[in-house]
Amino acid sequence: ELLRRGVREERIIYLNFESFQWIDLKEAKALYAYIRGQAGDAGKYYILLDEIQEVDGWEKVVNSLLVDLDTDIYVTGSNSRMLSSELATYLTGRYVAFHVMTLSFREYLTFHDLQANDPTLNRKEEFQKYLRMGGFPAIHTADYGYEAIYKIVYDIYSSVILRDTVQRHNIRNVELLERVVKFVFDNIGNKLNAKNIADYFKSQQRKVDMNTIYNYLNALESAFIIQRISRYDIKGKEILQTNEKYFVSDLSLIYSVMGYRDRLIAGMLENLVCLELKRRGYEVYVGKQDDKEVDFVAIRREEKIYVQVTYQLASQATVEREFAPLLAINDHYPKYVVSMDSLWQDNVEGVRNIENEKEEILCENLLFFHLSRKIELFLLTVTVTAHELVNTTCSIYQCRFTCIERVRSV
């Protein structure tokens, strides 16, 4: 992309620290000396440092280069040490962070050379495949069967558990950690807290300290295996601190650990909607309206939407259960029920039902690009405009993803 825009090749310095070629540059002093040697002439340089967490003291190198050179620096990293909360300490005021997610349904279609607006496309069939396969791009680069897919994802999961959870947080009881993971995976879409989990282990004649559970949940969240969704009091307009819900960063993580289970379909659909709302830049919460619950309250600046998610609207009782919490909310923000029911078309007092493999909640994608691993991309000197970012094509890990037009979160 830089070359296409007319940047000369000698003005681009690219290093991938997973390559043995750069094994001698994994200390800050050596890396700084090499880059200064490459950037000999005056003028602008573009420095791309891939898997920067492999370099000890890399943040000192970046800060020094920003001071000593006229440069844009792009850094990628793929473990929890690259969290934005820690970068705020390393690079105060000098970076913009993009949290990269796995493929959306629309991107899944693109990967398979399918057009979302093709009238011959069997969207329901493709959505069901997407639901079963998940969104890690690596599994969509070849014609893998489900067993091979889950094996690939399990290897990713095992690497993250070992490196970003066990080693980073000094967790000694790995067996207990894995049991906590399975309990959370088995309760996707349900309200959870450390006491629920501790009570479960107590029922299994195993005493577990609640602080240990909290530490394990925090470790899993920091490794991007799970995502915590807090509750939001719709009337009081405040965030509550108890009975959160947990969702996974990609559904294939559940399948790789526990196998595919049809009985989890309701929670899996909630998980997909939650991830799509996050892709669009919303802050996502679980809504509390008196004694009723709204699956999601999504807030983006002055915008707010309410979303209920259900598998089918198969009975009047289900319709009342899903629509009643939305109808009880006394404001004029948009309200939706998302389901896989293609027959139900009614609009109940302004509340729409959206068939989720067809309409905009799951099909549109407003984020930039999604890679096969959790990665944050950091633009360290903000000299590229939002318009330029929108029209940038990024090539990382042999995958090309064109940035989408509607980028309001930059």
PDB file of C-alpha atoms in Angstrom, residues 115-342:
ATOM      1  CA  GLN A 115     -21.243 -11.935  -2.738  1.00  0.00           C
ATOM      2  CA  ALA A 116     -23.629 -10.951   0.034  1.00  0.00           C
ATOM      3  CA  ASN A 117     -26.063  -9.426  -2.488  1.00  0.00           C
ATOM      4  CA  ASP A 118     -26.034 -12.427  -4.856  1.00  0.00           C
ATOM      5  CA  PRO A 119     -29.684 -13.546  -5.205  1.00  0.00           C
ATOM      6  CA  THR A 120     -28.559 -17.157  -5.798  1.00  0.00           C
ATOM      7  CA  LEU A 121     -26.610 -17.285  -2.526  1.00  0.00           C
ATOM      8  CA  ASN A 122     -28.080 -19.624   0.095  1.00  0.00           C
ATOM      9  CA  ARG A 123     -27.451 -17.270   3.015  1.00  0.00           C
ATOM     10  CA  LYS A 124     -28.950 -19.541   5.640  1.00  0.00           C
ATOM     11  CA  GLU A 125     -26.692 -22.418   4.625  1.00  0.00           C
ATOM     12  CA  GLU A 126     -23.602 -20.201   4.595  1.00  0.00           C
ATOM     13  CA  PHE A 127     -24.531 -18.673   7.945  1.00  0.00           C
ATOM     14  CA  GLN A 128     -24.865 -22.122   9.472  1.00  0.00           C
ATOM     15  CA  LYS A 129     -21.408 -23.005   8.129  1.00  0.00           C
ATOM     16  CA  TYR A 130     -20.014 -19.788   9.601  1.00  0.00           C
ATOM     17  CA  LEU A 131     -21.691 -20.573  12.903  1.00  0.00           C
ATOM     18  CA  ARG A 132     -20.012 -23.998  12.970  1.00  0.00           C
ATOM     19  CA  MET A 133     -16.590 -22.934  11.673  1.00  0.00           C
ATOM     20  CA  GLY A 134     -15.973 -19.660  13.493  1.00  0.00           C
ATOM     21  CA  GLY A 135     -14.008 -16.710  12.206  1.00  0.00           C
ATOM     22  CA  PHE A 136     -10.281 -17.464  12.442  1.00  0.00           C
ATOM     23  CA  PRO A 137      -9.017 -16.647   8.908  1.00  0.00           C
ATOM     24  CA  ALA A 138      -6.470 -19.483   8.959  1.00  0.00           C
ATOM     25  CA  ILE A 139      -9.245 -22.073   8.809  1.00  0.00           C
ATOM     26  CA  HIS A 140     -10.833 -20.415   5.768  1.00  0.00           C
ATOM     27  CA  THR A 141      -7.713 -20.533   3.593  1.00  0.00           C
ATOM     28  CA  ALA A 142      -8.284 -24.174   2.605  1.00  0.00           C
ATOM     29  CA  ASP A 143     -11.134 -26.668   2.425  1.00  0.00           C
ATOM     30  CA  TYR A 144     -10.835 -28.015   5.976  1.00  0.00           C
ATOM     31  CA  GLY A 145     -13.329 -30.359   7.586  1.00  0.00           C
ATOM     32  CA  TYR A 146     -14.736 -29.552  11.007  1.00  0.00           C
ATOM     33  CA  GLU A 147     -12.371 -31.890  12.857  1.00  0.00           C
ATOM     34  CA  ALA A 148      -9.329 -30.273  11.225  1.00  0.00           C
ATOM     35  CA  ILE A 149     -10.728 -26.808  11.967  1.00  0.00           C
ATOM     36  CA  TYR A 150     -11.208 -27.545  15.646  1.00  0.00           C
ATOM     37  CA  LYS A 151      -7.725 -29.067  15.855  1.00  0.00           C
ATOM     38  CA  ILE A 152      -6.185 -25.882  14.400  1.00  0.00           C
ATOM     39  CA  VAL A 153      -8.187 -23.686  16.763  1.00  0.00           C
ATOM     40  CA  TYR A 154      -7.355 -25.904  19.747  1.00  0.00           C
ATOM     41  CA  ASP A 155      -3.646 -25.423  18.992  1.00  0.00           C
ATOM     42  CA  ILE A 156      -4.203 -21.642  19.003  1.00  0.00           C
ATOM     43  CA  TYR A 157      -6.149 -21.924  22.252  1.00  0.00           C
ATOM     44  CA  SER A 158      -3.464 -24.089  23.898  1.00  0.00           C
ATOM     45  CA  SER A 159      -0.747 -21.623  22.912  1.00  0.00           C
ATOM     46  CA  VAL A 160      -2.705 -18.707  24.374  1.00  0.00           C
ATOM     47  CA  ILE A 161      -3.507 -20.602  27.589  1.00  0.00           C
ATOM     48  CA  LEU A 162       0.156 -21.508  28.095  1.00  0.00           C
ATOM     49  CA  ARG A 163       1.817 -18.263  27.053  1.00  0.00           C
ATOM     50  CA  ASP A 164      -0.663 -15.496  27.796  1.00  0.00           C
ATOM     51  CA  THR A 165      -2.431 -16.994  30.791  1.00  0.00           C
ATOM     52  CA  VAL A 166      -0.413 -19.603  32.696  1.00  0.00           C
ATOM     53  CA  GLN A 167       3.064 -18.129  32.223  1.00  0.00           C
ATOM     54  CA  ARG A 168       2.107 -14.465  32.310  1.00  0.00           C
ATOM     55  CA  HIS A 169      -0.055 -14.736  35.433  1.00  0.00           C
ATOM     56  CA  ASN A 170       2.022 -17.419  37.180  1.00  0.00           C
ATOM     57  CA  ILE A 171      -0.914 -19.825  37.397  1.00  0.00           C
ATOM     58  CA  ARG A 172       0.158 -23.069  39.038  1.00  0.00           C
ATOM     59  CA  ASN A 173      -3.102 -25.033  39.013  1.00  0.00           C
ATOM     60  CA  VAL A 174      -3.577 -25.457  35.255  1.00  0.00           C
ATOM     61  CA  GLU A 175      -6.141 -28.230  35.710  1.00  0.00           C
ATOM     62  CA  LEU A 176      -8.390 -25.892  37.726  1.00  0.00           C
ATOM     63  CA  LEU A 177      -7.955 -23.128  35.147  1.00  0.00           C
ATOM     64  CA  GLU A 178      -9.088 -25.474  32.378  1.00  0.00           C
ATOM     65  CA  ARG A 179     -12.124 -26.504  34.399  1.00  0.00           C
ATOM     66  CA  VAL A 180     -13.034 -22.836  34.879  1.00  0.00           C
ATOM     67  CA  VAL A 181     -12.703 -22.327  31.113  1.00  0.00           C
ATOM     68  CA  LYS A 182     -15.059 -25.232  30.421  1.00  0.00           C
ATOM     69  CA  PHE A 183     -17.594 -23.963  32.962  1.00  0.00           C
ATOM     70  CA  VAL A 184     -17.595 -20.495  31.365  1.00  0.00           C
ATOM     71  CA  PHE A 185     -17.832 -21.985  27.855  1.00  0.00           C
ATOM     72  CA  ASP A 186     -20.775 -24.126  28.951  1.00  0.00           C
ATOM     73  CA  ASN A 187     -22.585 -21.052  30.297  1.00  0.00           C
ATOM     74  CA  ILE A 188     -22.198 -18.619  27.410  1.00  0.00           C
ATOM     75  CA  GLY A 189     -25.068 -16.144  27.564  1.00  0.00           C
ATOM     76  CA  ASN A 190     -25.816 -16.828  31.240  1.00  0.00           C
ATOM     77  CA  LYS A 191     -25.147 -14.459  34.112  1.00  0.00           C
ATOM     78  CA  LEU A 192     -21.981 -15.489  35.928  1.00  0.00           C
ATOM     79  CA  ASN A 193     -19.814 -14.415  38.804  1.00  0.00           C
ATOM     80  CA  ALA A 194     -17.049 -15.938  40.869  1.00  0.00           C
ATOM     81  CA  LYS A 195     -19.527 -17.129  43.497  1.00  0.00           C
ATOM     82  CA  ASN A 196     -21.550 -19.087  40.884  1.00  0.00           C
ATOM     83  CA  ILE A 197     -18.406 -20.842  39.773  1.00  0.00           C
ATOM     84  CA  ALA A 198     -17.144 -21.470  43.307  1.00  0.00           C
ATOM     85  CA  ASP A 199     -20.562 -22.898  44.258  1.00  0.00           C
ATOM     86  CA  TYR A 200     -20.400 -25.241  41.276  1.00  0.00           C
ATOM     87  CA  PHE A 201     -17.015 -26.565  42.367  1.00  0.00           C
ATOM     88  CA  LYS A 202     -18.333 -26.875  45.921  1.00  0.00           C
ATOM     89  CA  SER A 203     -21.152 -29.073  44.595  1.00  0.00           C
ATOM     90  CA  GLN A 204     -18.394 -31.231  43.075  1.00  0.00           C
ATOM     91  CA  GLN A 205     -16.788 -31.559  46.538  1.00  0.00           C
ATOM     92  CA  ARG A 206     -13.992 -29.203  45.618  1.00  0.00           C
ATOM     93  CA  LYS A 207     -13.376 -26.056  47.614  1.00  0.00           C
ATOM     94  CA  VAL A 208     -12.089 -23.113  45.569  1.00  0.00           C
ATOM     95  CA  ASP A 209     -11.355 -19.609  46.816  1.00  0.00           C
ATOM     96  CA  MET A 210     -13.411 -16.903  45.062  1.00  0.00           C
ATOM     97  CA  ASN A 211     -10.352 -14.675  44.677  1.00  0.00           C
ATOM     98  CA  THR A 212      -8.700 -17.473  42.719  1.00  0.00           C
ATOM     99  CA  ILE A 213     -11.721 -17.606  40.411  1.00  0.00           C
ATOM    100  CA  TYR A 214     -11.613 -13.833  39.918  1.00  0.00           C
ATOM    101  CA  ASN A 215      -7.915 -14.022  39.087  1.00  0.00           C
ATOM    102  CA  TYR A 216      -8.506 -16.794  36.548  1.00  0.00           C
ATOM    103  CA  LEU A 217     -11.358 -14.893  34.895  1.00  0.00           C
ATOM    104  CA  ASN A 218      -9.232 -11.748  34.673  1.00  0.00           C
ATOM    105  CA  ALA A 219      -6.353 -13.738  33.187  1.00  0.00           C
ATOM    106  CA  LEU A 220      -8.604 -15.286  30.555  1.00  0.00           C
ATOM    107  CA  GLU A 221     -10.057 -11.893  29.715  1.00  0.00           C
ATOM    108  CA  SER A 222      -6.641 -10.257  29.358  1.00  0.00           C
ATOM    109  CA  ALA A 223      -5.655 -13.061  26.953  1.00  0.00           C
ATOM    110  CA  PHE A 224      -8.765 -12.324  24.833  1.00  0.00           C
ATOM    111  CA  ILE A 225     -10.168 -15.815  25.296  1.00  0.00           C
ATOM    112  CA  ILE A 226     -13.309 -14.447  26.958  1.00  0.00           C
ATOM    113  CA  GLN A 227     -14.925 -11.025  27.097  1.00  0.00           C
ATOM    114  CA  ARG A 228     -16.726  -9.677  30.128  1.00  0.00           C
ATOM    115  CA  ILE A 229     -20.005  -7.820  29.465  1.00  0.00           C
ATOM    116  CA  SER A 230     -21.188  -5.749  32.422  1.00  0.00           C
ATOM    117  CA  ARG A 231     -24.816  -5.134  33.331  1.00  0.00           C
ATOM    118  CA  TYR A 232     -26.402  -1.725  32.747  1.00  0.00           C
ATOM    119  CA  ASP A 233     -29.329  -0.332  34.739  1.00  0.00           C
ATOM    120  CA  ILE A 234     -31.523   1.138  31.998  1.00  0.00           C
ATOM    121  CA  LYS A 235     -33.574   3.300  34.379  1.00  0.00           C
ATOM    122  CA  GLY A 236     -30.692   4.464  36.549  1.00  0.00           C
ATOM    123  CA  LYS A 237     -28.309   4.723  33.577  1.00  0.00           C
ATOM    124  CA  GLU A 238     -25.446   3.213  35.562  1.00  0.00           C
ATOM    125  CA  ILE A 239     -23.141   0.230  35.172  1.00  0.00           C
ATOM    126  CA  LEU A 240     -23.682  -2.555  37.706  1.00  0.00           C
ATOM    127  CA  GLN A 241     -20.826  -4.575  39.173  1.00  0.00           C
ATOM    128  CA  THR A 242     -22.448  -7.980  39.633  1.00  0.00           C
ATOM    129  CA  ASN A 243     -23.756 -10.864  37.531  1.00  0.00           C
ATOM    130  CA  GLU A 244     -21.927 -10.055  34.317  1.00  0.00           C
ATOM    131  CA  LYS A 245     -22.086 -12.249  31.242  1.00  0.00           C
ATOM    132  CA  TYR A 246     -19.040 -13.745  29.539  1.00  0.00           C
ATOM    133  CA  PHE A 247     -18.681 -14.384  25.838  1.00  0.00           C
ATOM    134  CA  VAL A 248     -15.840 -15.891  23.820  1.00  0.00           C
ATOM    135  CA  SER A 249     -13.780 -13.993  21.249  1.00  0.00           C
ATOM    136  CA  ASP A 250     -14.657 -16.628  18.646  1.00  0.00           C
ATOM    137  CA  LEU A 251     -17.178 -19.458  18.817  1.00  0.00           C
ATOM    138  CA  SER A 252     -14.729 -22.007  17.440  1.00  0.00           C
ATOM    139  CA  LEU A 253     -12.866 -21.773  20.755  1.00  0.00           C
ATOM    140  CA  ILE A 254     -15.842 -23.458  22.429  1.00  0.00           C
ATOM    141  CA  TYR A 255     -16.075 -26.148  19.767  1.00  0.00           C
ATOM    142  CA  SER A 256     -12.351 -26.879  19.914  1.00  0.00           C
ATOM    143  CA  VAL A 257     -12.488 -27.478  23.676  1.00  0.00           C
ATOM    144  CA  MET A 258     -15.927 -29.034  24.164  1.00  0.00           C
ATOM    145  CA  GLY A 259     -17.177 -30.011  20.714  1.00  0.00           C
ATOM    146  CA  TYR A 260     -20.159 -28.549  18.893  1.00  0.00           C
ATOM    147  CA  ARG A 261     -23.365 -28.615  20.973  1.00  0.00           C
ATOM    148  CA  ASP A 262     -26.738 -27.718  19.483  1.00  0.00           C
ATOM    149  CA  ARG A 263     -28.148 -27.023  22.927  1.00  0.00           C
ATOM    150  CA  LEU A 264     -25.876 -23.958  23.180  1.00  0.00           C
ATOM    151  CA  ILE A 265     -27.411 -22.322  20.086  1.00  0.00           C
ATOM    152  CA  ALA A 266     -29.116 -19.498  22.012  1.00  0.00           C
ATOM    153  CA  GLY A 267     -25.896 -18.490  23.738  1.00  0.00           C
ATOM    154  CA  MET A 268     -23.914 -18.823  20.494  1.00  0.00           C
ATOM    155  CA  LEU A 269     -26.264 -16.436  18.696  1.00  0.00           C
ATOM    156  CA  GLU A 270     -25.959 -13.952  21.550  1.00  0.00           C
ATOM    157  CA  ASN A 271     -22.199 -14.292  21.287  1.00  0.00           C
ATOM    158  CA  LEU A 272     -22.240 -13.470  17.550  1.00  0.00           C
ATOM    159  CA  VAL A 273     -24.439 -10.421  18.025  1.00  0.00           C
ATOM    160  CA  CYS A 274     -22.257  -9.181  20.887  1.00  0.00           C
ATOM    161  CA  LEU A 275     -19.117  -9.451  18.739  1.00  0.00           C
ATOM    162  CA  GLU A 276     -20.768  -7.691  15.798  1.00  0.00           C
ATOM    163  CA  LEU A 277     -21.876  -4.798  17.979  1.00  0.00           C
ATOM    164  CA  LYS A 278     -18.311  -4.476  19.249  1.00  0.00           C
ATOM    165  CA  ARG A 279     -17.009  -4.506  15.666  1.00  0.00           C
ATOM    166  CA  ARG A 280     -19.181  -1.497  15.011  1.00  0.00           C
ATOM    167  CA  GLY A 281     -17.621   0.435  17.843  1.00  0.00           C
ATOM    168  CA  TYR A 282     -20.399   0.093  20.413  1.00  0.00           C
ATOM    169  CA  GLU A 283     -19.871  -0.224  24.135  1.00  0.00           C
ATOM    170  CA  VAL A 284     -21.935  -3.313  24.899  1.00  0.00           C
ATOM    171  CA  TYR A 285     -23.792  -4.068  28.126  1.00  0.00           C
ATOM    172  CA  VAL A 286     -26.460  -6.454  29.405  1.00  0.00           C
ATOM    173  CA  GLY A 287     -29.553  -4.392  30.193  1.00  0.00           C
ATOM    174  CA  LYS A 288     -31.498  -4.508  33.478  1.00  0.00           C
ATOM    175  CA  GLN A 289     -35.024  -3.107  33.388  1.00  0.00           C
ATOM    176  CA  ASP A 290     -36.644  -3.638  36.809  1.00  0.00           C
ATOM    177  CA  ASP A 291     -37.040  -7.436  36.997  1.00  0.00           C
ATOM    178  CA  LYS A 292     -36.540  -7.901  33.244  1.00  0.00           C
ATOM    179  CA  GLU A 293     -33.358  -8.372  31.262  1.00  0.00           C
ATOM    180  CA  VAL A 294     -32.440  -7.001  27.841  1.00  0.00           C
ATOM    181  CA  ASP A 295     -29.751  -9.057  26.140  1.00  0.00           C
ATOM    182  CA  PHE A 296     -27.772  -6.048  24.935  1.00  0.00           C
ATOM    183  CA  VAL A 297     -27.697  -2.304  25.398  1.00  0.00           C
ATOM    184  CA  ALA A 298     -25.251  -0.934  22.814  1.00  0.00           C
ATOM    185  CA  ILE A 299     -23.992   2.635  23.184  1.00  0.00           C
ATOM    186  CA  ARG A 300     -21.855   4.588  20.720  1.00  0.00           C
ATOM    187  CA  ARG A 301     -21.480   8.246  21.617  1.00  0.00           C
ATOM    188  CA  GLU A 302     -25.009   9.700  21.459  1.00  0.00           C
ATOM    189  CA  GLU A 303     -26.450   6.545  19.846  1.00  0.00           C
ATOM    190  CA  LYS A 304     -28.105   3.724  21.732  1.00  0.00           C
ATOM    191  CA  ILE A 305     -29.856   0.541  20.600  1.00  0.00           C
ATOM    192  CA  TYR A 306     -31.518  -2.304  22.476  1.00  0.00           C
ATOM    193  CA  VAL A 307     -31.234  -5.879  21.176  1.00  0.00           C
ATOM    194  CA  GLN A 308     -32.887  -9.139  22.178  1.00  0.00           C
ATOM    195  CA  VAL A 309     -31.534 -12.389  20.700  1.00  0.00           C
ATOM    196  CA  THR A 310     -33.438 -15.648  20.353  1.00  0.00           C
ATOM    197  CA  TYR A 311     -33.161 -18.745  18.187  1.00  0.00           C
ATOM    198  CA  GLN A 312     -36.815 -19.002  17.131  1.00  0.00           C
ATOM    199  CA  LEU A 313     -40.047 -17.133  17.813  1.00  0.00           C
ATOM    200  CA  ALA A 314     -41.864 -20.444  17.880  1.00  0.00           C
ATOM    201  CA  SER A 315     -44.604 -19.740  20.428  1.00  0.00           C
ATOM    202  CA  GLN A 316     -46.586 -16.867  21.860  1.00  0.00           C
ATOM    203  CA  ALA A 317     -44.778 -17.332  25.163  1.00  0.00           C
ATOM    204  CA  THR A 318     -41.420 -16.857  23.420  1.00  0.00           C
ATOM    205  CA  VAL A 319     -42.674 -13.771  21.591  1.00  0.00           C
ATOM    206  CA  GLU A 320     -43.894 -12.230  24.844  1.00  0.00           C
ATOM    207  CA  ARG A 321     -40.648 -13.114  26.642  1.00  0.00           C
ATOM    208  CA  GLU A 322     -38.460 -11.513  23.985  1.00  0.00           C
ATOM    209  CA  PHE A 323     -40.542  -8.434  23.157  1.00  0.00           C
ATOM    210  CA  ALA A 324     -41.806  -7.540  26.664  1.00  0.00           C
ATOM    211  CA  PRO A 325     -38.468  -6.218  28.046  1.00  0.00           C
ATOM    212  CA  LEU A 326     -38.079  -3.932  25.021  1.00  0.00           C
ATOM    213  CA  LEU A 327     -41.662  -2.670  25.166  1.00  0.00           C
ATOM    214  CA  ALA A 328     -41.161  -1.831  28.856  1.00  0.00           C
ATOM    215  CA  ILE A 329     -38.343   0.621  28.039  1.00  0.00           C
ATOM    216  CA  ASN A 330     -39.743   4.139  28.012  1.00  0.00           C
ATOM    217  CA  ASP A 331     -37.528   5.861  25.457  1.00  0.00           C
ATOM    218  CA  HIS A 332     -37.357   6.233  21.682  1.00  0.00           C
ATOM    219  CA  TYR A 333     -34.059   4.526  20.871  1.00  0.00           C
ATOM    220  CA  PRO A 334     -34.224   1.698  18.289  1.00  0.00           C
ATOM    221  CA  LYS A 335     -35.186  -1.729  19.600  1.00  0.00           C
ATOM    222  CA  TYR A 336     -34.634  -5.056  17.814  1.00  0.00           C
ATOM    223  CA  VAL A 337     -35.270  -8.746  18.281  1.00  0.00           C
ATOM    224  CA  VAL A 338     -32.687 -10.828  16.366  1.00  0.00           C
ATOM    225  CA  SER A 339     -33.639 -14.404  15.520  1.00  0.00           C
ATOM    226  CA  MET A 340     -33.157 -17.138  12.914  1.00  0.00           C
ATOM    227  CA  ASP A 341     -36.900 -17.203  12.300  1.00  0.00           C
ATOM    228  CA  SER A 342     -37.566 -16.271   8.652  1.00  0.00           C
TER     229      SER A 342
END
